[in-house]
PDB file of C-alpha atoms in Angstrom:
ATOM      1  CA  MET C   1      -0.217  -0.464   0.689  1.00 80.00           C
ATOM      2  CA  SER C   2       1.059   4.164  -0.502  1.00 96.00           C
ATOM      3  CA  ARG C   3       1.477   5.472   2.501  1.00 98.00           C
ATOM      4  CA  ILE C   4       1.530   9.123   3.433  1.00 99.00           C
ATOM      5  CA  VAL C   5       4.284  11.318   3.634  1.00 98.00           C
ATOM      6  CA  HIS C   6       4.435  14.391   3.361  1.00 98.00           C
ATOM      7  CA  ILE C   7       2.210  17.827   3.651  1.00 98.00           C
ATOM      8  CA  ALA C   8       3.416  21.412   1.970  1.00 97.00           C
ATOM      9  CA  LEU C   9       1.752  24.229   3.754  1.00 98.00           C
ATOM     10  CA  LYS C  10       2.102  27.041   1.361  1.00 96.00           C
ATOM     11  CA  CYS C  11       3.237  30.843   3.718  1.00 96.00           C
ATOM     12  CA  GLY C  12       2.291  34.176   3.150  1.00 93.00           C
ATOM     13  CA  ASP C  13       6.212  36.268   3.889  1.00 95.00           C
ATOM     14  CA  MET C  14       9.423  35.646   5.537  1.00 95.00           C
ATOM     15  CA  GLU C  15       7.382  36.327   9.315  1.00 96.00           C
ATOM     16  CA  SER C  16       5.544  34.210   9.047  1.00 96.00           C
ATOM     17  CA  PHE C  17       7.510  31.447   7.748  1.00 96.00           C
ATOM     18  CA  GLU C  18      10.325  32.036  10.297  1.00 98.00           C
ATOM     19  CA  SER C  19       7.264  32.416  13.222  1.00 98.00           C
ATOM     20  CA  ALA C  20       5.855  29.352  12.168  1.00 98.00           C
ATOM     21  CA  THR C  21       8.426  27.389  12.021  1.00 98.00           C
ATOM     22  CA  LYS C  22       9.008  28.166  16.267  1.00 98.00           C
ATOM     23  CA  PHE C  23       5.106  27.744  16.219  1.00 99.00           C
ATOM     24  CA  TYR C  24       5.614  23.764  15.119  1.00 99.00           C
ATOM     25  CA  GLU C  25       8.936  23.464  16.755  1.00 99.00           C
ATOM     26  CA  ASP C  26       8.434  24.099  20.709  1.00 98.00           C
ATOM     27  CA  ILE C  27       4.555  23.355  21.126  1.00 99.00           C
ATOM     28  CA  PHE C  28       4.309  19.834  19.045  1.00 99.00           C
ATOM     29  CA  GLY C  29       8.349  18.755  19.162  1.00 99.00           C
ATOM     30  CA  ILE C  30       7.922  18.964  15.013  1.00 99.00           C
ATOM     31  CA  TYR C  31      11.894  19.122  14.322  1.00 98.00           C
ATOM     32  CA  GLN C  32      13.481  20.600  11.166  1.00 98.00           C
ATOM     33  CA  THR C  33      15.634  18.113   9.225  1.00 98.00           C
ATOM     34  CA  LYS C  34      16.891  20.404   6.343  1.00 96.00           C
ATOM     35  CA  ASN C  35      16.082  23.646   4.161  1.00 95.00           C
ATOM     36  CA  THR C  36      15.875  23.627  -0.338  1.00 90.00           C
ATOM     37  CA  HIS C  37      15.691  26.733  -2.557  1.00 89.00           C
ATOM     38  CA  ALA C  38      14.298  24.740  -6.144  1.00 83.00           C
ATOM     39  CA  ARG C  39      11.816  25.893  -8.595  1.00 81.00           C
ATOM     40  CA  GLY C  40      11.028  29.207  -7.425  1.00 81.00           C
ATOM     41  CA  HIS C  41      10.477  28.055  -2.974  1.00 86.00           C
ATOM     42  CA  HIS C  42      12.726  28.366  -0.234  1.00 93.00           C
ATOM     43  CA  SER C  43      11.475  24.480   1.658  1.00 95.00           C
ATOM     44  CA  ARG C  44      11.900  23.784   5.706  1.00 98.00           C
ATOM     45  CA  HIS C  45      11.662  20.253   5.938  1.00 98.00           C
ATOM     46  CA  MET C  46      10.718  19.477   9.369  1.00 99.00           C
ATOM     47  CA  THR C  47       8.896  16.255  10.599  1.00 99.00           C
ATOM     48  CA  ASP C  48       7.096  14.650  14.078  1.00 99.00           C
ATOM     49  CA  GLY C  49       8.781  11.357  12.793  1.00 98.00           C
ATOM     50  CA  ASN C  50       6.922  10.211  10.244  1.00 98.00           C
ATOM     51  CA  ILE C  51       5.206  12.702   8.211  1.00 98.00           C
ATOM     52  CA  ASP C  52       7.758  15.295   6.311  1.00 98.00           C
ATOM     53  CA  LEU C  53       5.808  18.369   6.960  1.00 99.00           C
ATOM     54  CA  ALA C  54       7.492  21.637   5.292  1.00 98.00           C
ATOM     55  CA  LEU C  55       7.070  25.054   4.871  1.00 98.00           C
ATOM     56  CA  MET C  56       6.853  26.798   1.532  1.00 96.00           C
ATOM     57  CA  LEU C  57       7.777  30.513   0.885  1.00 94.00           C
ATOM     58  CA  TYR C  58       7.221  31.545  -3.025  1.00 91.00           C
ATOM     59  CA  ASP C  59      10.170  34.144  -4.676  1.00 88.00           C
ATOM     60  CA  SER C  60       6.800  35.565  -5.839  1.00 83.00           C
ATOM     61  CA  GLU C  61       2.553  34.400  -5.944  1.00 81.00           C
ATOM     62  CA  ASP C  62       3.492  34.664 -10.172  1.00 80.00           C
ATOM     63  CA  GLU C  63       5.660  31.089  -9.879  1.00 84.00           C
ATOM     64  CA  LYS C  64       4.172  28.577 -11.528  1.00 78.00           C
ATOM     65  CA  GLU C  65       4.272  26.183  -8.746  1.00 80.00           C
ATOM     66  CA  ALA C  66       2.099  28.785  -6.552  1.00 74.00           C
ATOM     67  CA  LYS C  67      -0.480  28.765  -8.756  1.00 80.00           C
ATOM     68  CA  LEU C  68      -1.096  25.830  -8.956  1.00 80.00           C
ATOM     69  CA  ALA C  69      -2.405  25.845  -5.141  1.00 78.00           C
ATOM     70  CA  GLY C  70      -4.094  29.848  -5.392  1.00 79.00           C
ATOM     71  CA  ALA C  71      -3.065  32.847  -4.036  1.00 81.00           C
ATOM     72  CA  GLY C  72      -1.782  33.008   0.255  1.00 87.00           C
ATOM     73  CA  PRO C  73      -0.727  30.475   3.028  1.00 94.00           C
ATOM     74  CA  ARG C  74      -2.619  27.056   1.931  1.00 94.00           C
ATOM     75  CA  ILE C  75      -1.945  23.895   2.765  1.00 97.00           C
ATOM     76  CA  HIS C  76      -0.335  23.737  -1.778  1.00 96.00           C
ATOM     77  CA  HIS C  77      -0.376  19.724  -1.180  1.00 96.00           C
ATOM     78  CA  ILE C  78       0.110  16.354   0.173  1.00 98.00           C
ATOM     79  CA  GLY C  79       3.038  13.719  -0.812  1.00 98.00           C
ATOM     80  CA  ILE C  80       1.822   9.922  -1.405  1.00 98.00           C
ATOM     81  CA  GLU C  81       5.486   6.998  -1.155  1.00 97.00           C
ATOM     82  CA  VAL C  82       4.938   4.277  -3.703  1.00 96.00           C
ATOM     83  CA  ASP C  83       6.567   1.756  -4.963  1.00 93.00           C
ATOM     84  CA  ASP C  84       6.709   1.885  -8.233  1.00 89.00           C
ATOM     85  CA  ARG C  85       5.743   5.600 -10.245  1.00 85.00           C
ATOM     86  CA  PRO C  86       5.150   4.579 -13.462  1.00 86.00           C
ATOM     87  CA  SER C  87       2.760   2.371 -13.029  1.00 89.00           C
ATOM     88  CA  MET C  88       1.043   4.654 -10.369  1.00 93.00           C
ATOM     89  CA  ILE C  89       1.487   7.816 -13.176  1.00 93.00           C
ATOM     90  CA  LYS C  90      -0.964   5.326 -15.347  1.00 93.00           C
ATOM     91  CA  LYS C  91      -3.236   4.903 -12.363  1.00 96.00           C
ATOM     92  CA  ILE C  92      -3.874   8.408 -12.202  1.00 96.00           C
ATOM     93  CA  GLU C  93      -4.314   9.131 -15.542  1.00 96.00           C
ATOM     94  CA  ASP C  94      -6.611   6.112 -15.624  1.00 96.00           C
ATOM     95  CA  ASN C  95      -8.820   7.296 -13.111  1.00 97.00           C
ATOM     96  CA  GLY C  96      -9.739  11.051 -13.223  1.00 96.00           C
ATOM     97  CA  GLY C  97      -6.388  12.919 -12.265  1.00 96.00           C
ATOM     98  CA  SER C  98      -4.015  14.571 -14.450  1.00 95.00           C
ATOM     99  CA  ILE C  99       0.012  15.056 -14.265  1.00 93.00           C
ATOM    100  CA  TYR C 100       1.224  18.525 -13.938  1.00 87.00           C
ATOM    101  CA  SER C 101       5.379  18.184 -13.657  1.00 82.00           C
ATOM    102  CA  ASP C 102       7.440  16.518 -15.630  1.00 78.00           C
ATOM    103  CA  ARG C 103       7.725  13.139 -15.205  1.00 75.00           C
ATOM    104  CA  ALA C 104      11.603  13.267 -14.648  1.00 74.00           C
ATOM    105  CA  GLU C 105      10.804  14.878 -11.804  1.00 76.00           C
ATOM    106  CA  GLY C 106      11.935  12.960  -8.010  1.00 78.00           C
ATOM    107  CA  ALA C 107       8.472  14.647  -6.634  1.00 86.00           C
ATOM    108  CA  LEU C 108       5.394  14.179  -9.360  1.00 89.00           C
ATOM    109  CA  LYS C 109       3.258  16.755  -8.513  1.00 93.00           C
ATOM    110  CA  TYR C 110      -0.508  15.930  -9.864  1.00 94.00           C
ATOM    111  CA  ARG C 111      -3.738  17.021  -9.915  1.00 94.00           C
ATOM    112  CA  SER C 112      -6.635  14.073  -8.354  1.00 95.00           C
ATOM    113  CA  ALA C 113     -10.153  13.874  -9.518  1.00 94.00           C
ATOM    114  CA  ASP C 114     -11.256  15.673  -6.467  1.00 91.00           C
ATOM    115  CA  GLY C 115      -9.239  18.867  -8.005  1.00 92.00           C
ATOM    116  CA  THR C 116      -6.818  18.821  -5.011  1.00 94.00           C
ATOM    117  CA  LEU C 117      -3.212  19.272  -5.389  1.00 94.00           C
ATOM    118  CA  GLY C 118      -0.724  16.261  -4.612  1.00 96.00           C
ATOM    119  CA  GLU C 119       2.677  14.307  -5.230  1.00 96.00           C
ATOM    120  CA  ILE C 120       3.951  10.897  -5.817  1.00 96.00           C
ATOM    121  CA  VAL C 121       7.707  10.912  -4.426  1.00 95.00           C
ATOM    122  CA  GLY C 122       9.972   6.630  -4.470  1.00 93.00           C
ATOM    123  CA  ILE C 123      10.396   5.246  -1.055  1.00 93.00           C
ATOM    124  CA  GLY C 124      13.307   6.387   0.740  1.00 92.00           C
ATOM    125  CA  ARG C 125      12.122  10.294   0.124  1.00 93.00           C
ATOM    126  CA  TYR C 126      10.889  11.042   2.940  1.00 94.00           C
ATOM    127  CA  LEU C 127      12.451   8.241   5.972  1.00 93.00           C
ATOM    128  CA  LYS C 128      10.829   8.275   9.330  1.00 95.00           C
ATOM    129  CA  LYS C 129      12.832   9.239  12.394  1.00 97.00           C
ATOM    130  CA  ASP C 130      12.645   9.871  15.434  1.00 98.00           C
ATOM    131  CA  ARG C 131       9.197  10.483  16.888  1.00 98.00           C
ATOM    132  CA  SER C 132       8.414  13.501  18.466  1.00 98.00           C
ATOM    133  CA  LYS C 133       7.331  13.191  22.138  1.00 98.00           C
ATOM    134  CA  LEU C 134       4.904  16.086  22.277  1.00 98.00           C
ATOM    135  CA  SER C 135       2.460  15.028  18.983  1.00 99.00           C
ATOM    136  CA  ARG C 136       1.795  12.499  15.827  1.00 99.00           C
ATOM    137  CA  ILE C 137      -0.033  14.072  12.864  1.00 99.00           C
ATOM    138  CA  SER C 138      -3.007  11.935  11.681  1.00 99.00           C
ATOM    139  CA  GLN C 139      -4.789  12.689   8.972  1.00 99.00           C
ATOM    140  CA  VAL C 140      -5.127  14.901   6.606  1.00 99.00           C
ATOM    141  CA  THR C 141      -8.907  16.131   5.513  1.00 99.00           C
ATOM    142  CA  LEU C 142     -10.241  17.462   1.711  1.00 98.00           C
ATOM    143  CA  TYR C 143     -13.119  18.600   0.493  1.00 98.00           C
ATOM    144  CA  VAL C 144     -14.200  17.967  -2.539  1.00 96.00           C
ATOM    145  CA  ASN C 145     -17.490  18.442  -4.702  1.00 93.00           C
ATOM    146  CA  ASP C 146     -18.058  14.583  -5.708  1.00 95.00           C
ATOM    147  CA  LEU C 147     -17.256  11.896  -2.653  1.00 96.00           C
ATOM    148  CA  GLU C 148     -17.824   8.714  -4.354  1.00 95.00           C
ATOM    149  CA  LYS C 149     -15.656   9.693  -7.140  1.00 96.00           C
ATOM    150  CA  ALA C 150     -12.767  11.043  -4.315  1.00 97.00           C
ATOM    151  CA  ALA C 151     -13.000   7.434  -2.653  1.00 97.00           C
ATOM    152  CA  ASN C 152     -12.503   6.177  -5.579  1.00 97.00           C
ATOM    153  CA  PHE C 153     -10.391   7.873  -6.492  1.00 98.00           C
ATOM    154  CA  TYR C 154      -8.054   6.968  -3.758  1.00 98.00           C
ATOM    155  CA  ARG C 155      -8.996   3.620  -3.457  1.00 98.00           C
ATOM    156  CA  ASN C 156      -7.334   2.419  -7.547  1.00 97.00           C
ATOM    157  CA  VAL C 157      -4.572   4.833  -6.600  1.00 97.00           C
ATOM    158  CA  PHE C 158      -2.809   4.355  -3.597  1.00 97.00           C
ATOM    159  CA  ASP C 159      -4.779   0.823  -2.259  1.00 97.00           C
ATOM    160  CA  PHE C 160      -5.524   2.974   1.213  1.00 98.00           C
ATOM    161  CA  GLU C 161      -8.455   1.604   3.116  1.00 98.00           C
ATOM    162  CA  PRO C 162     -11.832   2.127   4.553  1.00 97.00           C
ATOM    163  CA  ALA C 163     -11.189   3.893   8.422  1.00 98.00           C
ATOM    164  CA  PRO C 164     -13.975   4.046  10.972  1.00 95.00           C
ATOM    165  CA  GLY C 165     -16.263   7.321  11.148  1.00 93.00           C
ATOM    166  CA  SER C 166     -17.028   7.747   7.516  1.00 94.00           C
ATOM    167  CA  ASN C 167     -21.546   8.630   7.066  1.00 93.00           C
ATOM    168  CA  GLY C 168     -23.115  10.222   4.124  1.00 90.00           C
ATOM    169  CA  THR C 169     -20.994  13.469   4.302  1.00 96.00           C
ATOM    170  CA  VAL C 170     -17.576  11.837   4.926  1.00 97.00           C
ATOM    171  CA  HIS C 171     -15.505   9.164   3.553  1.00 97.00           C
ATOM    172  CA  ASN C 172     -12.496   8.557   5.765  1.00 98.00           C
ATOM    173  CA  LEU C 173      -9.663   6.168   3.946  1.00 98.00           C
ATOM    174  CA  THR C 174      -6.386   5.311   5.516  1.00 98.00           C
ATOM    175  CA  ASP C 175      -3.229   3.604   4.675  1.00 98.00           C
ATOM    176  CA  GLY C 176      -2.854   2.169   8.208  1.00 97.00           C
ATOM    177  CA  GLU C 177      -0.638   4.560   9.954  1.00 97.00           C
ATOM    178  CA  THR C 178      -2.680   8.682   8.696  1.00 99.00           C
ATOM    179  CA  VAL C 179      -6.089   9.167   7.401  1.00 99.00           C
ATOM    180  CA  LEU C 180      -7.211  10.571   4.726  1.00 99.00           C
ATOM    181  CA  SER C 181     -10.455  12.451   5.570  1.00 98.00           C
ATOM    182  CA  LEU C 182     -12.418  13.500   2.623  1.00 98.00           C
ATOM    183  CA  VAL C 183     -15.642  15.965   3.090  1.00 98.00           C
ATOM    184  CA  LYS C 184     -18.251  17.203   0.528  1.00 97.00           C
ATOM    185  CA  ALA C 185     -18.189  20.400   0.452  1.00 96.00           C
ATOM    186  CA  ASP C 186     -19.030  22.812  -2.807  1.00 94.00           C
ATOM    187  CA  GLN C 187     -15.434  23.635  -3.513  1.00 93.00           C
ATOM    188  CA  PRO C 188     -12.631  21.162  -3.607  1.00 95.00           C
ATOM    189  CA  ALA C 189      -9.163  22.505  -0.868  1.00 96.00           C
ATOM    190  CA  ILE C 190      -7.154  20.516   1.259  1.00 97.00           C
ATOM    191  CA  GLU C 191      -8.765  21.952   4.099  1.00 97.00           C
ATOM    192  CA  TYR C 192      -7.156  21.135   7.460  1.00 98.00           C
ATOM    193  CA  TRP C 193      -4.062  18.423   8.449  1.00 99.00           C
ATOM    194  CA  THR C 194      -4.840  17.079  12.192  1.00 99.00           C
ATOM    195  CA  LEU C 195      -2.780  16.494  15.348  1.00 99.00           C
ATOM    196  CA  GLU C 196      -2.649  14.139  18.064  1.00 98.00           C
ATOM    197  CA  VAL C 197      -1.683  15.787  21.388  1.00 98.00           C
ATOM    198  CA  ALA C 198      -2.249  14.677  25.034  1.00 96.00           C
ATOM    199  CA  ASP C 199      -4.379  17.539  26.493  1.00 95.00           C
ATOM    200  CA  PRO C 200      -6.233  19.364  23.402  1.00 96.00           C
ATOM    201  CA  LYS C 201      -6.952  21.991  25.606  1.00 93.00           C
ATOM    202  CA  ALA C 202      -3.888  22.494  27.210  1.00 95.00           C
ATOM    203  CA  VAL C 203      -2.414  22.844  24.382  1.00 96.00           C
ATOM    204  CA  ALA C 204      -5.008  25.657  22.635  1.00 96.00           C
ATOM    205  CA  GLU C 205      -3.867  27.776  25.359  1.00 96.00           C
ATOM    206  CA  GLN C 206       0.049  27.392  24.475  1.00 97.00           C
ATOM    207  CA  VAL C 207      -1.458  28.078  21.234  1.00 98.00           C
ATOM    208  CA  THR C 208      -3.299  30.604  22.013  1.00 97.00           C
ATOM    209  CA  GLU C 209       0.048  32.124  23.649  1.00 97.00           C
ATOM    210  CA  ARG C 210       2.127  31.654  20.464  1.00 96.00           C
ATOM    211  CA  GLY C 211       0.833  32.837  17.159  1.00 95.00           C
ATOM    212  CA  GLY C 212      -1.901  31.295  16.641  1.00 97.00           C
ATOM    213  CA  LYS C 213      -5.870  31.663  16.861  1.00 97.00           C
ATOM    214  CA  ILE C 214      -8.015  28.606  17.878  1.00 97.00           C
ATOM    215  CA  VAL C 215     -11.373  29.007  14.985  1.00 96.00           C
ATOM    216  CA  SER C 216     -13.856  26.457  16.930  1.00 89.00           C
ATOM    217  CA  GLY C 217     -13.972  23.952  19.684  1.00 81.00           C
ATOM    218  CA  ALA C 218     -15.841  20.651  20.805  1.00 75.00           C
ATOM    219  CA  ALA C 219     -15.679  17.994  22.901  1.00 70.00           C
ATOM    220  CA  THR C 220     -13.610  16.101  20.591  1.00 79.00           C
ATOM    221  CA  SER C 221     -10.980  18.444  18.647  1.00 91.00           C
ATOM    222  CA  VAL C 222      -9.952  21.910  18.441  1.00 97.00           C
ATOM    223  CA  LYS C 223      -8.731  23.701  15.035  1.00 97.00           C
ATOM    224  CA  PHE C 224      -6.526  26.153  14.737  1.00 98.00           C
ATOM    225  CA  VAL C 225      -4.696  28.415  12.669  1.00 98.00           C
ATOM    226  CA  GLY C 226      -1.199  28.723  12.858  1.00 98.00           C
ATOM    227  CA  PRO C 227       1.382  31.935  11.989  1.00 97.00           C
ATOM    228  CA  ASP C 228       1.533  30.271   9.029  1.00 97.00           C
ATOM    229  CA  GLY C 229      -1.944  31.085   7.769  1.00 97.00           C
ATOM    230  CA  ASN C 230      -3.523  27.255   8.124  1.00 98.00           C
ATOM    231  CA  GLN C 231      -5.591  25.787   9.578  1.00 98.00           C
ATOM    232  CA  ALA C 232      -4.953  22.485  11.513  1.00 98.00           C
ATOM    233  CA  GLU C 233      -6.833  20.237  14.220  1.00 98.00           C
ATOM    234  CA  LEU C 234      -6.173  19.166  17.821  1.00 98.00           C
ATOM    235  CA  THR C 235      -7.512  15.707  18.595  1.00 97.00           C
ATOM    236  CA  ALA C 236      -6.479  13.772  22.031  1.00 96.00           C
ATOM    237  CA  ALA C 237      -3.925  10.763  20.945  1.00 93.00           C
TER     238      ALA C 237
END
């Protein structure tokens, strides 16, 4: 089975880029692994030990890849590790997706059948490392306008399996470690990502103290916007 290995957060400026770095380090124990500049953007790669979290800052909103997800802060794409790229490219296209990148790219961008942006990478690009003691990235939530079409895409292309919590407006899938939650909505988007923590209420207080903003709270989860301008969720481990 393929595996979700990467989430890319697009930042608006250098201040939010640097603030977000410290925010995720200090509160969630997500630590830096490398910094790069390629294809018109800075990438600061961080990890919880299982998933690579990349903060991205484009040289300009006019950069080709910046335009793929739209202007301003947003969750730009997710990355999925596969063991056979050529056959995966065919599967993507056969199931309603399209390839964006040059096919020789190490991280090959695609547009999924649900309209969101993703990339496929070979095994070993994002290695597992020492796990954070403070959090675990457990889920990515996508808004899709055709729930069944989107679910079929991820099942057929990546062999993701059903996960608990599905209903008439939500379809949850898993790669065995991380949940991909598909939510019926008018416009496709990678809406938020989820962090499991020991005490969501206590962590929410840290979020507000360190530059984040709480946008909703419930008995089982808290949603917030980080300094990078993107939405995330806290749930209990």
